[in-house]
């Protein structure tokens, strides 16, 4: 059971890595093309800037989900690094519970947000805002999966984390 | 007021329990939303809108350009060049450390990245030359503070977005403070080397230095490209970032011939993940900053300053204390996003230039990287030097004094920041 969960987690990590790398590559290409296009045509291309911003939002939330999976989000571990193993285990469970609570709340809030923006479209590209804001519930679901995976794979941190990196 | 006190209490409790900063900010916000019955979708919306900004795209570009340059062996080349040129100085590896951090600061915008890159190469080198490991670690941590002060700078981009100030002007304003830090550190290291009678290694011939310079100059001219692009009005700051990425690929692939296209996906992934880590904090901080503004904290502060008849000097002194304390406990990104919207209106009302104020904020928060309890740069260099933290802290105290002296100069002499943009007609 736990092997299947970890394997699914690996696939999800790989998908998130690809989203992040491709999004960043496309952002560089779009912004650089904007510079070139403006130089030759003298005209601004607001659609390119808008697309880049939306890709950036997806990059940030996909990358953040991956970071939750790796336990690599920026944290102040000055005091926790000096804790004894038993206390540290409790702390790690507490941290994952806090993260899960936030993700569940954000998932609920983003559902309401998607309703609010359902008929709105971006001015320059016409992209529905729902697609852009969808990054947030996607982040929540992926992050929750990783927390569940970690809890199962490490038996609530009773054994070393079965971290795996299927990065590209 | 009660809301803000509860928010701060939850936030700091969670952060000290090693809950990730973004999660602490987000969860504290969720609790406030639940207690005060606010519409939760506003939190979700603020989180997305907080990063929906074209200028913020400069952040991944600067990270990516630096990563490509590093993959092309730039750090080794700069160390090699400076080592050859400065060999005749006493204890030259200390000066090479400062010089390398100066040039890397012109390529990357992150102090932590620079501390890792230069520490790995130069701490062992400095130890070999006779410096104590603790001093080498303390110096590397301090010299790496140049990264976010000299352009391109990630904290200055974030400040520029929050304060709605020209990021180009902020970048150019960072040059003089950065050079002041370099001069101060060079003098400090020179005195240290004389005091401990460290050896001279001898200088290589002019031809060898010229050969190394010719190879390194491409990467070292990135800051010049940045100034020309920005000052000439050819590009926006985000576009400069994209141009620098393409330039870094060109230098790594065509000039250094050490960049391999096969490495690009993993470089993109790493740069993207670093960006996500910073931006999730920006995203989560946005709601907290919104709460502060909605509850009139900036107005209350302005009113209090008027009533107390605080002068600009007293205000800046107070801000320095607040930011130094904040920098000791908070990462620079949430500290900037939460504190700047509160204090900037008062600063502007007192006639303080927002560009000058931006550099004061960034220099202040960067000093937090070299003093306890967080001192992230010290933690990084300690892990490389493998010296007791107590010994490193002891060596850091005089360097901290140097940085505080420079902070005072930057704070109370606005020309240190505003002179260069003025000369360039900005």
Coordinates of C-alpha atoms in Angstrom, one line a residue:
Chain A
X1 CA 0.0 0.0 0.0
X2 CA 2.7 2.5 1.1
X3 CA 4.7 1.6 -2.0
X4 CA 1.8 2.5 -4.3
X5 CA 1.3 5.8 -2.5
X6 CA 5.0 6.7 -2.7
X7 CA 5.0 5.7 -6.4
X8 CA 2.0 7.9 -7.1
X9 CA 3.8 10.7 -5.1
X10 CA 6.9 10.2 -7.4
X11 CA 4.7 10.7 -10.5
X12 CA 3.1 13.8 -9.0
X13 CA 6.6 15.2 -8.1
X14 CA 7.7 14.6 -11.7
X15 CA 4.7 16.3 -13.1
X16 CA 5.2 19.3 -10.8
X17 CA 8.9 19.5 -11.8
X18 CA 7.9 19.5 -15.4
X19 CA 5.3 22.2 -14.9
X20 CA 7.8 24.4 -13.0
X21 CA 10.6 24.0 -15.6
X22 CA 8.4 24.4 -18.6
X23 CA 6.6 27.4 -17.1
X24 CA 9.9 29.2 -16.4
X25 CA 11.2 28.4 -19.8
X26 CA 8.1 29.8 -21.5
X27 CA 8.2 32.9 -19.3
X28 CA 11.8 33.6 -20.4
X29 CA 10.9 33.0 -24.1
X30 CA 7.7 35.2 -23.9
X31 CA 9.4 38.1 -22.1
X32 CA 12.5 37.9 -24.4
X33 CA 10.3 37.7 -27.4
X34 CA 8.4 40.8 -26.1
X35 CA 11.8 42.7 -26.1
X36 CA 12.6 41.6 -29.6
X37 CA 9.1 42.3 -30.9
X38 CA 9.0 45.8 -29.5
X39 CA 12.4 46.6 -30.9
X40 CA 11.2 45.6 -34.4
X41 CA 7.6 46.6 -34.4
X42 CA 7.7 49.4 -31.8
X43 CA 4.4 48.0 -30.5
X44 CA 3.7 46.8 -27.0
X45 CA 2.4 43.2 -26.6
X46 CA 0.2 43.1 -23.5
X47 CA -0.9 39.6 -24.2
X48 CA 2.6 38.3 -23.7
X49 CA 3.1 40.0 -20.4
X50 CA -0.3 38.7 -19.2
X51 CA 0.5 35.2 -20.2
X52 CA 3.8 35.4 -18.4
X53 CA 2.1 36.5 -15.2
X54 CA -0.4 33.7 -15.3
X55 CA 2.4 31.1 -16.0
X56 CA 4.3 32.6 -13.0
X57 CA 1.3 32.0 -10.7
X58 CA 1.2 28.4 -11.8
X59 CA 5.0 28.1 -11.4
X60 CA 4.8 29.4 -7.9
X61 CA 1.9 27.1 -6.7
X62 CA 3.1 24.0 -8.5
X63 CA 6.6 24.6 -7.1
X64 CA 5.3 25.2 -3.6
X65 CA 3.4 21.9 -3.7
X66 CA 6.7 20.1 -4.7
X67 CA 8.5 21.9 -1.8
X68 CA 5.9 20.7 0.7
X69 CA 6.5 17.2 -0.6
X70 CA 10.3 17.7 0.0
X71 CA 9.8 19.4 3.3
X72 CA 11.9 22.3 1.8
X73 CA 9.7 25.4 2.5
X74 CA 11.7 28.2 4.1
X75 CA 11.4 27.7 7.9
X76 CA 13.3 28.9 11.0
X77 CA 14.7 25.6 12.4
X78 CA 17.2 27.3 14.8
X79 CA 15.5 25.9 17.9
X80 CA 14.0 22.7 16.5
X81 CA 17.4 21.5 15.3
X82 CA 18.5 21.3 18.9
X83 CA 15.5 19.1 20.0
X84 CA 15.7 15.4 21.1
X85 CA 14.3 12.8 18.6
X86 CA 11.0 12.2 20.4
X87 CA 10.2 15.9 20.6
X88 CA 11.4 16.4 17.1
X89 CA 9.0 13.7 15.8
X90 CA 6.1 15.4 17.6
X91 CA 7.1 18.7 16.1
X92 CA 7.2 17.3 12.6
X93 CA 3.7 15.9 13.0
X94 CA 2.6 19.3 14.3
X95 CA 4.2 21.0 11.3
X96 CA 2.4 18.7 8.8
X97 CA -0.9 19.1 10.7
X98 CA -0.5 22.9 10.4
X99 CA 0.3 22.7 6.7
X100 CA -2.7 20.4 6.1
X101 CA -5.0 22.7 8.0
X102 CA -3.9 25.6 5.9
X103 CA -4.3 23.7 2.7
X104 CA -7.8 22.5 3.6
X105 CA -8.9 26.0 4.5
X106 CA -7.4 27.4 1.3
X107 CA -9.0 24.7 -0.8
X108 CA -12.4 25.7 0.6
X109 CA -11.8 29.4 0.1
X110 CA -10.5 28.9 -3.4
X111 CA -13.7 27.1 -4.3
X112 CA -15.6 30.2 -3.4
X113 CA -13.1 32.3 -5.3
X114 CA -13.6 30.2 -8.4
X115 CA -17.3 30.9 -8.2
X116 CA -16.7 34.7 -7.9
X117 CA -14.4 34.8 -11.0
X118 CA -16.3 32.2 -13.0
X119 CA -17.4 34.5 -15.8
X120 CA -14.4 36.9 -15.8
X121 CA -11.7 36.8 -18.5
X122 CA -8.3 38.4 -18.7
X123 CA -8.4 41.7 -20.7
X124 CA -5.5 41.1 -23.1
X125 CA -5.6 37.3 -23.7
X126 CA -9.2 36.5 -22.9
X127 CA -8.0 33.6 -20.7
X128 CA -10.7 32.7 -18.2
X129 CA -9.6 33.8 -14.7
X130 CA -10.8 30.4 -13.4
X131 CA -7.9 28.8 -15.1
X132 CA -5.4 31.1 -13.4
X133 CA -7.0 30.8 -9.9
X134 CA -7.2 27.0 -10.4
X135 CA -3.5 26.9 -9.5
X136 CA -4.5 27.5 -5.8
X137 CA -6.8 24.4 -5.4
X138 CA -4.3 22.4 -7.4
X139 CA -1.5 23.4 -4.9
X140 CA -3.8 22.4 -2.0
X141 CA -4.6 19.0 -3.4
X142 CA -1.0 18.2 -4.4
X143 CA 0.3 19.5 -1.0
X144 CA -2.3 17.4 0.9
X145 CA -1.3 14.3 -1.1
X146 CA 2.4 14.8 -0.1
X147 CA 1.5 15.2 3.6
X148 CA -0.6 12.0 3.4
X149 CA 2.2 10.2 1.6
X150 CA 4.8 11.3 4.2
X151 CA 2.6 10.2 7.1
X152 CA 2.1 6.8 5.5
X153 CA 5.7 6.3 4.3
X154 CA 7.3 7.3 7.6
X155 CA 4.6 6.0 9.8
X156 CA 4.2 9.5 11.3
X157 CA 7.9 10.1 11.3
X158 CA 8.6 6.9 13.3
X159 CA 11.2 6.0 10.6
X160 CA 13.4 8.1 8.3
X161 CA 11.5 9.8 5.6
X162 CA 11.1 7.8 2.4
X163 CA 11.9 10.9 0.4
X164 CA 12.3 10.4 -3.3
X165 CA 13.1 12.8 -6.0
X166 CA 11.9 12.1 -9.5
X167 CA 13.0 15.4 -10.7
X168 CA 13.6 15.9 -14.3
Chain B
X1 CA -5.6 46.2 17.6
X2 CA -6.6 42.9 19.4
X3 CA -6.7 41.3 16.0
X4 CA -3.2 42.3 15.1
X5 CA -1.9 41.2 18.5
X6 CA -3.5 37.8 18.1
X7 CA -2.1 37.6 14.5
X8 CA 1.4 38.4 15.7
X9 CA 1.2 36.0 18.6
X10 CA 0.1 33.1 16.4
X11 CA 2.6 34.0 13.6
X12 CA 5.6 34.1 15.9
X13 CA 4.6 31.0 17.9
X14 CA 4.3 29.0 14.7
X15 CA 7.5 30.3 13.2
X16 CA 9.5 29.5 16.3
X17 CA 8.1 26.0 16.2
X18 CA 9.7 25.6 12.8
X19 CA 6.5 25.7 10.9
X20 CA 7.4 27.1 7.4
X21 CA 7.1 30.9 7.2
X22 CA 4.6 30.8 4.4
X23 CA 2.4 28.3 6.3
X24 CA 2.7 30.3 9.6
X25 CA 1.6 33.5 7.7
X26 CA -1.2 31.6 5.9
X27 CA -2.5 29.8 9.0
X28 CA -2.4 32.9 11.2
X29 CA -4.5 34.6 8.5
X30 CA -7.0 31.7 8.3
X31 CA -7.4 31.9 12.1
X32 CA -8.1 35.6 11.9
X33 CA -10.6 35.0 9.1
X34 CA -12.4 32.4 11.2
X35 CA -12.5 34.4 14.4
X36 CA -13.5 37.7 12.9
X37 CA -15.9 36.1 10.3
X38 CA -14.2 37.6 7.3
X39 CA -14.9 36.3 3.8
X40 CA -12.3 33.6 3.2
X41 CA -12.2 33.9 -0.5
X42 CA -10.5 37.3 0.0
X43 CA -7.5 35.5 1.6
X44 CA -7.3 33.1 -1.4
X45 CA -7.6 36.1 -3.8
X46 CA -5.0 38.1 -2.0
X47 CA -2.6 35.1 -2.1
X48 CA -2.9 34.9 -5.9
X49 CA -2.9 38.6 -6.5
X50 CA 0.1 39.1 -4.3
X51 CA 2.2 37.4 -6.9
X52 CA 0.3 38.5 -10.0
X53 CA 2.9 41.2 -10.9
X54 CA 5.0 41.6 -14.0
X55 CA 8.0 43.2 -12.1
X56 CA 8.2 40.2 -9.8
X57 CA 9.1 38.0 -12.8
X58 CA 12.5 39.6 -12.5
X59 CA 13.1 37.4 -9.5
X60 CA 13.2 34.0 -11.3
X61 CA 15.2 35.6 -14.1
X62 CA 17.9 36.8 -11.8
X63 CA 18.0 33.4 -10.0
X64 CA 18.1 31.6 -13.4
X65 CA 20.8 33.8 -14.9
X66 CA 23.0 33.3 -11.8
X67 CA 22.4 29.5 -11.9
X68 CA 23.4 29.4 -15.6
X69 CA 26.5 31.4 -14.9
X70 CA 27.5 29.2 -12.0
X71 CA 26.9 26.1 -14.1
X72 CA 29.4 27.7 -16.5
X73 CA 32.1 27.8 -13.8
X74 CA 31.9 31.6 -13.3
X75 CA 32.7 31.5 -9.5
X76 CA 35.9 29.5 -10.1
X77 CA 37.0 31.9 -12.9
X78 CA 36.4 35.0 -10.7
X79 CA 38.3 33.4 -7.8
X80 CA 41.1 32.5 -10.2
X81 CA 41.4 35.9 -11.7
X82 CA 41.2 37.8 -8.3
X83 CA 43.7 35.3 -6.8
X84 CA 46.2 36.1 -9.5
X85 CA 45.7 39.8 -9.3
X86 CA 45.7 40.2 -5.5
X87 CA 48.4 37.6 -4.7
X88 CA 50.9 40.2 -3.5
X89 CA 48.5 41.4 -0.8
X90 CA 49.0 40.0 2.7
X91 CA 46.4 37.3 3.4
X92 CA 45.1 37.8 -0.1
X93 CA 42.5 35.1 0.0
X94 CA 40.4 37.3 2.4
X95 CA 40.5 40.1 -0.2
X96 CA 39.7 37.6 -2.9
X97 CA 36.7 36.5 -0.8
X98 CA 35.4 40.1 -0.8
X99 CA 36.1 40.7 -4.5
X100 CA 34.4 37.4 -5.5
X101 CA 31.3 38.4 -3.5
X102 CA 31.3 41.8 -5.1
X103 CA 31.4 40.3 -8.6
X104 CA 28.9 37.5 -7.8
X105 CA 26.6 40.2 -6.3
X106 CA 26.5 41.7 -9.7
X107 CA 25.3 38.4 -11.1
X108 CA 23.0 36.9 -8.4
X109 CA 20.6 38.8 -6.2
X110 CA 20.7 36.4 -3.2
X111 CA 23.0 36.7 -0.3
X112 CA 22.4 33.1 0.8
X113 CA 23.3 31.7 -2.7
X114 CA 26.5 33.8 -2.7
X115 CA 27.5 32.7 0.8
X116 CA 27.2 29.0 -0.3
X117 CA 29.1 29.6 -3.6
X118 CA 32.0 31.6 -2.2
X119 CA 32.2 29.8 1.1
X120 CA 32.7 26.4 -0.5
X121 CA 35.6 27.7 -2.5
X122 CA 37.2 30.3 -0.3
X123 CA 36.8 29.2 3.3
X124 CA 39.2 26.2 2.8
X125 CA 41.5 28.5 0.9
X126 CA 41.5 31.1 3.7
X127 CA 42.2 28.4 6.3
X128 CA 45.2 27.2 4.3
X129 CA 46.6 30.8 4.2
X130 CA 46.5 31.0 8.0
X131 CA 43.1 32.6 8.7
X132 CA 41.1 30.9 11.4
X133 CA 38.1 28.9 10.2
X134 CA 35.8 31.0 12.3
X135 CA 37.1 34.3 10.8
X136 CA 36.8 32.9 7.3
X137 CA 33.2 31.8 8.0
X138 CA 32.3 35.2 9.5
X139 CA 33.9 37.2 6.7
X140 CA 32.2 35.1 4.0
X141 CA 28.8 35.5 5.7
X142 CA 29.3 39.3 5.9
X143 CA 30.8 39.8 2.4
X144 CA 27.8 37.8 0.9
X145 CA 25.5 40.6 2.2
X146 CA 26.6 42.5 -0.9
X147 CA 24.4 40.2 -3.0
X148 CA 21.0 41.8 -2.2
X149 CA 22.5 45.4 -2.0
X150 CA 24.3 45.5 -5.3
X151 CA 22.0 45.0 -8.3
X152 CA 20.4 42.8 -9.4
X153 CA 18.7 42.4 -6.0
X154 CA 15.7 40.2 -5.1
X155 CA 14.8 42.2 -1.9
X156 CA 15.0 45.5 -3.8
X157 CA 12.6 44.1 -6.5
X158 CA 10.2 43.1 -3.8
X159 CA 10.5 46.5 -2.1
X160 CA 10.0 48.2 -5.4
X161 CA 6.8 46.3 -6.1
X162 CA 5.4 46.9 -2.6
X163 CA 6.4 50.6 -2.4
X164 CA 5.6 51.3 -6.1
X165 CA 9.0 52.8 -6.5
X166 CA 11.2 52.6 -9.6
X167 CA 13.2 49.4 -9.3
X168 CA 15.9 50.8 -11.6
X169 CA 16.4 53.8 -9.3
X170 CA 16.6 51.5 -6.4
X171 CA 19.2 49.3 -8.2
X172 CA 21.4 52.3 -9.1
X173 CA 21.0 53.6 -5.5
X174 CA 22.5 50.4 -4.2
X175 CA 25.9 50.9 -5.9
X176 CA 27.4 53.4 -3.4
X177 CA 26.3 51.6 -0.2
X178 CA 27.7 48.3 -1.7
X179 CA 31.0 50.0 -2.5
X180 CA 31.1 51.4 1.0
X181 CA 30.8 47.9 2.4
X182 CA 33.5 46.7 0.1
X183 CA 36.0 49.4 1.1
X184 CA 35.2 48.9 4.8
X185 CA 35.7 45.2 4.6
X186 CA 38.9 45.5 2.5
X187 CA 40.4 47.8 5.2
X188 CA 39.2 45.5 8.0
X189 CA 40.7 42.4 6.4
X190 CA 43.9 44.2 5.6
X191 CA 44.3 45.2 9.3
X192 CA 43.4 41.6 10.4
X193 CA 46.0 40.1 8.0
X194 CA 48.7 42.5 9.3
X195 CA 47.8 41.9 12.9
X196 CA 48.1 38.1 12.4
X197 CA 51.1 38.4 10.1
X198 CA 49.6 36.4 7.3
X199 CA 51.8 35.6 4.3
X200 CA 51.9 37.1 0.8
X201 CA 51.6 34.6 -2.0
X202 CA 53.2 36.7 -4.8
X203 CA 51.6 38.0 -7.9
X204 CA 51.3 36.3 -11.3
X205 CA 52.5 38.0 -14.4
X206 CA 50.5 40.6 -16.3
X207 CA 49.9 38.3 -19.3
X208 CA 48.4 35.5 -17.1
X209 CA 46.1 38.0 -15.4
X210 CA 45.1 39.5 -18.7
X211 CA 44.3 36.1 -20.1
X212 CA 42.1 35.3 -17.1
X213 CA 40.5 38.7 -17.2
X214 CA 39.6 38.3 -20.9
X215 CA 37.6 35.1 -20.1
X216 CA 36.0 36.4 -17.0
X217 CA 35.1 39.9 -18.3
X218 CA 32.0 38.5 -20.1
X219 CA 30.4 37.3 -17.0
X220 CA 31.6 40.3 -14.9
X221 CA 30.0 42.7 -17.4
X222 CA 26.5 41.6 -16.5
X223 CA 26.0 44.5 -14.1
X224 CA 27.1 46.9 -16.8
X225 CA 24.6 45.4 -19.2
X226 CA 22.0 45.8 -16.5
X227 CA 22.8 49.5 -16.0
X228 CA 22.9 50.3 -19.7
X229 CA 19.6 48.5 -20.3
X230 CA 17.9 50.1 -17.4
X231 CA 19.4 53.6 -17.6
X232 CA 19.0 53.8 -21.4
X233 CA 15.3 53.0 -21.0
X234 CA 15.7 50.1 -23.4
X235 CA 14.1 47.5 -21.1
X236 CA 11.9 47.2 -18.1
X237 CA 13.5 45.5 -15.1
X238 CA 11.7 42.3 -15.9
X239 CA 12.9 42.4 -19.5
X240 CA 16.5 43.0 -18.3
X241 CA 16.1 39.8 -16.3
X242 CA 15.1 37.9 -19.4
X243 CA 17.9 39.5 -21.5
X244 CA 20.4 38.5 -18.7
X245 CA 19.2 34.9 -18.9
X246 CA 19.8 34.8 -22.7
X247 CA 23.2 36.6 -22.2
X248 CA 24.2 34.0 -19.5
X249 CA 23.4 31.2 -21.9
X250 CA 25.4 32.9 -24.6
X251 CA 28.5 33.4 -22.3
X252 CA 28.2 29.8 -20.8
X253 CA 27.7 28.1 -24.2
X254 CA 29.8 30.2 -26.6
X255 CA 32.5 31.9 -24.5
X256 CA 33.1 29.5 -21.6
X257 CA 31.9 26.4 -23.4
X258 CA 30.9 24.8 -20.1
X259 CA 27.2 25.2 -20.4
X260 CA 25.4 22.1 -21.6
X261 CA 21.9 22.2 -23.0
X262 CA 21.2 18.9 -21.3
X263 CA 21.6 20.6 -17.9
X264 CA 19.0 23.3 -18.7
X265 CA 15.9 21.3 -17.5
X266 CA 17.4 20.7 -14.1
X267 CA 18.7 24.3 -13.9
X268 CA 15.2 25.6 -14.8
X269 CA 13.7 23.3 -12.2
X270 CA 16.0 24.4 -9.4
X271 CA 15.6 28.1 -10.2
X272 CA 11.8 27.6 -10.4
X273 CA 11.7 25.9 -7.0
X274 CA 13.9 28.6 -5.4
X275 CA 11.5 31.2 -6.9
X276 CA 8.4 29.3 -5.6
X277 CA 9.9 29.2 -2.1
X278 CA 10.4 33.0 -2.0
X279 CA 7.1 33.8 -3.8
X280 CA 4.9 31.6 -1.6
X281 CA 6.1 33.8 1.3
X282 CA 5.3 36.9 -0.8
X283 CA 1.9 35.3 -1.5
X284 CA 1.1 34.5 2.1
X285 CA 2.4 37.9 3.4
X286 CA 0.0 39.7 1.0
X287 CA -3.1 39.0 3.1
X288 CA -1.3 40.1 6.3
X289 CA -0.2 43.3 4.7
X290 CA -3.8 43.8 3.5
X291 CA -5.1 43.3 7.1
X292 CA -2.6 46.0 8.3
X293 CA -3.8 48.5 5.8
X294 CA -7.5 47.8 6.1
X295 CA -7.2 48.2 9.9
X296 CA -5.6 51.6 9.5
X297 CA -2.2 50.7 11.0
X298 CA -0.2 53.0 8.7
X299 CA -2.7 55.9 9.5
X300 CA -2.4 55.2 13.2
X301 CA 1.4 55.2 13.0
X302 CA 1.4 58.5 11.0
X303 CA -0.9 60.1 13.6
X304 CA 1.3 58.9 16.4
X305 CA 4.4 60.3 14.7
X306 CA 2.6 63.7 14.3
X307 CA 1.5 63.7 17.9
X308 CA 5.0 62.7 19.2
X309 CA 6.5 65.4 16.8
X310 CA 9.1 62.9 15.7
X311 CA 11.8 64.3 13.5
X312 CA 13.0 62.4 10.4
X313 CA 16.2 61.5 12.2
X314 CA 14.4 60.1 15.2
X315 CA 11.9 58.2 12.9
X316 CA 14.8 56.6 11.0
X317 CA 16.5 55.7 14.2
X318 CA 13.3 54.0 15.4
X319 CA 12.9 52.3 12.0
X320 CA 16.4 51.0 12.2
X321 CA 15.8 49.4 15.6
X322 CA 12.5 47.9 14.5
X323 CA 14.0 46.5 11.3
X324 CA 17.1 45.1 13.1
X325 CA 14.9 43.3 15.5
X326 CA 12.6 42.1 12.7
X327 CA 15.6 41.0 10.7
X328 CA 16.7 38.9 13.7
X329 CA 13.5 37.0 13.8
X330 CA 11.9 37.2 10.3
X331 CA 13.0 36.4 6.8
X332 CA 13.6 39.6 4.8
X333 CA 10.7 38.9 2.4
X334 CA 7.8 38.8 4.9
X335 CA 9.5 41.5 6.9
X336 CA 9.5 43.8 3.8
X337 CA 6.0 42.9 2.8
X338 CA 4.4 43.4 6.2
X339 CA 6.5 46.3 7.6
X340 CA 7.0 48.5 4.5
X341 CA 3.2 49.3 3.8
X342 CA 2.9 50.3 7.5
X343 CA 5.9 52.6 7.8
X344 CA 6.4 54.0 4.2
X345 CA 3.5 56.5 4.3
X346 CA 5.0 58.0 7.5
X347 CA 8.4 58.1 6.0
X348 CA 7.2 59.9 2.9
X349 CA 5.2 62.3 5.1
X350 CA 8.4 63.2 6.9
X351 CA 10.1 63.9 3.6
X352 CA 12.2 60.8 3.4
X353 CA 12.8 59.7 -0.2
X354 CA 11.2 56.2 -0.8
X355 CA 14.3 55.1 -2.7
X356 CA 16.6 56.1 0.1
X357 CA 14.2 54.4 2.5
X358 CA 14.2 51.2 0.4
X359 CA 18.0 50.9 0.8
X360 CA 17.7 51.6 4.5
X361 CA 15.2 48.7 4.8
X362 CA 17.2 46.3 2.7
X363 CA 20.6 47.0 4.4
X364 CA 18.8 46.6 7.8
X365 CA 17.2 43.3 7.0
X366 CA 20.3 41.9 5.4
X367 CA 22.2 42.5 8.7
X368 CA 19.8 40.0 10.2
X369 CA 21.6 37.4 8.2
X370 CA 24.8 37.7 10.2
X371 CA 23.5 37.9 13.8
X372 CA 21.7 35.5 16.1
X373 CA 19.2 34.0 16.5
X374 CA 18.6 33.4 12.8
X375 CA 21.8 34.5 11.1
X376 CA 21.2 32.3 8.0
X377 CA 24.5 33.3 6.3
X378 CA 26.4 32.3 9.5
X379 CA 24.6 29.0 9.6
X380 CA 25.6 28.3 5.9
X381 CA 29.2 29.3 6.4
X382 CA 29.4 27.4 9.7
X383 CA 28.3 24.2 7.9
X384 CA 31.2 24.7 5.4
X385 CA 33.9 25.8 7.9
X386 CA 32.8 23.2 10.5
X387 CA 33.7 25.5 13.4
X388 CA 31.8 26.1 16.6
X389 CA 29.1 28.8 16.2
X390 CA 30.4 30.5 19.4
X391 CA 33.8 31.1 17.8
X392 CA 32.2 32.3 14.5
X393 CA 29.9 34.7 16.5
X394 CA 32.9 36.1 18.3
X395 CA 34.6 36.8 15.0
X396 CA 31.4 38.3 13.6
X397 CA 31.0 41.0 16.3
X398 CA 33.5 43.4 14.8
X399 CA 32.2 42.7 11.3
X400 CA 28.7 43.4 12.6
X401 CA 30.0 46.7 14.0
X402 CA 31.3 47.6 10.5
X403 CA 27.9 46.8 8.9
X404 CA 26.1 48.8 11.6
X405 CA 28.4 51.8 11.0
X406 CA 27.6 51.6 7.2
X407 CA 23.9 51.3 8.0
X408 CA 24.2 54.5 10.0
X409 CA 25.9 56.3 7.1
X410 CA 23.3 55.0 4.6
X411 CA 20.5 56.0 7.0
X412 CA 21.6 59.5 7.9
X413 CA 23.3 60.6 4.7
X414 CA 20.7 60.2 2.0
X415 CA 23.3 61.2 -0.7
X416 CA 24.9 57.8 -0.2
X417 CA 21.9 56.4 -2.0
X418 CA 20.5 59.3 -4.0
X419 CA 23.7 60.8 -5.4
X420 CA 24.3 58.3 -8.2
X421 CA 20.7 58.2 -9.5
X422 CA 20.9 62.0 -9.4
X423 CA 24.1 62.1 -11.4
X424 CA 22.5 59.7 -14.0
X425 CA 19.6 62.1 -14.3
X426 CA 17.0 59.9 -12.7

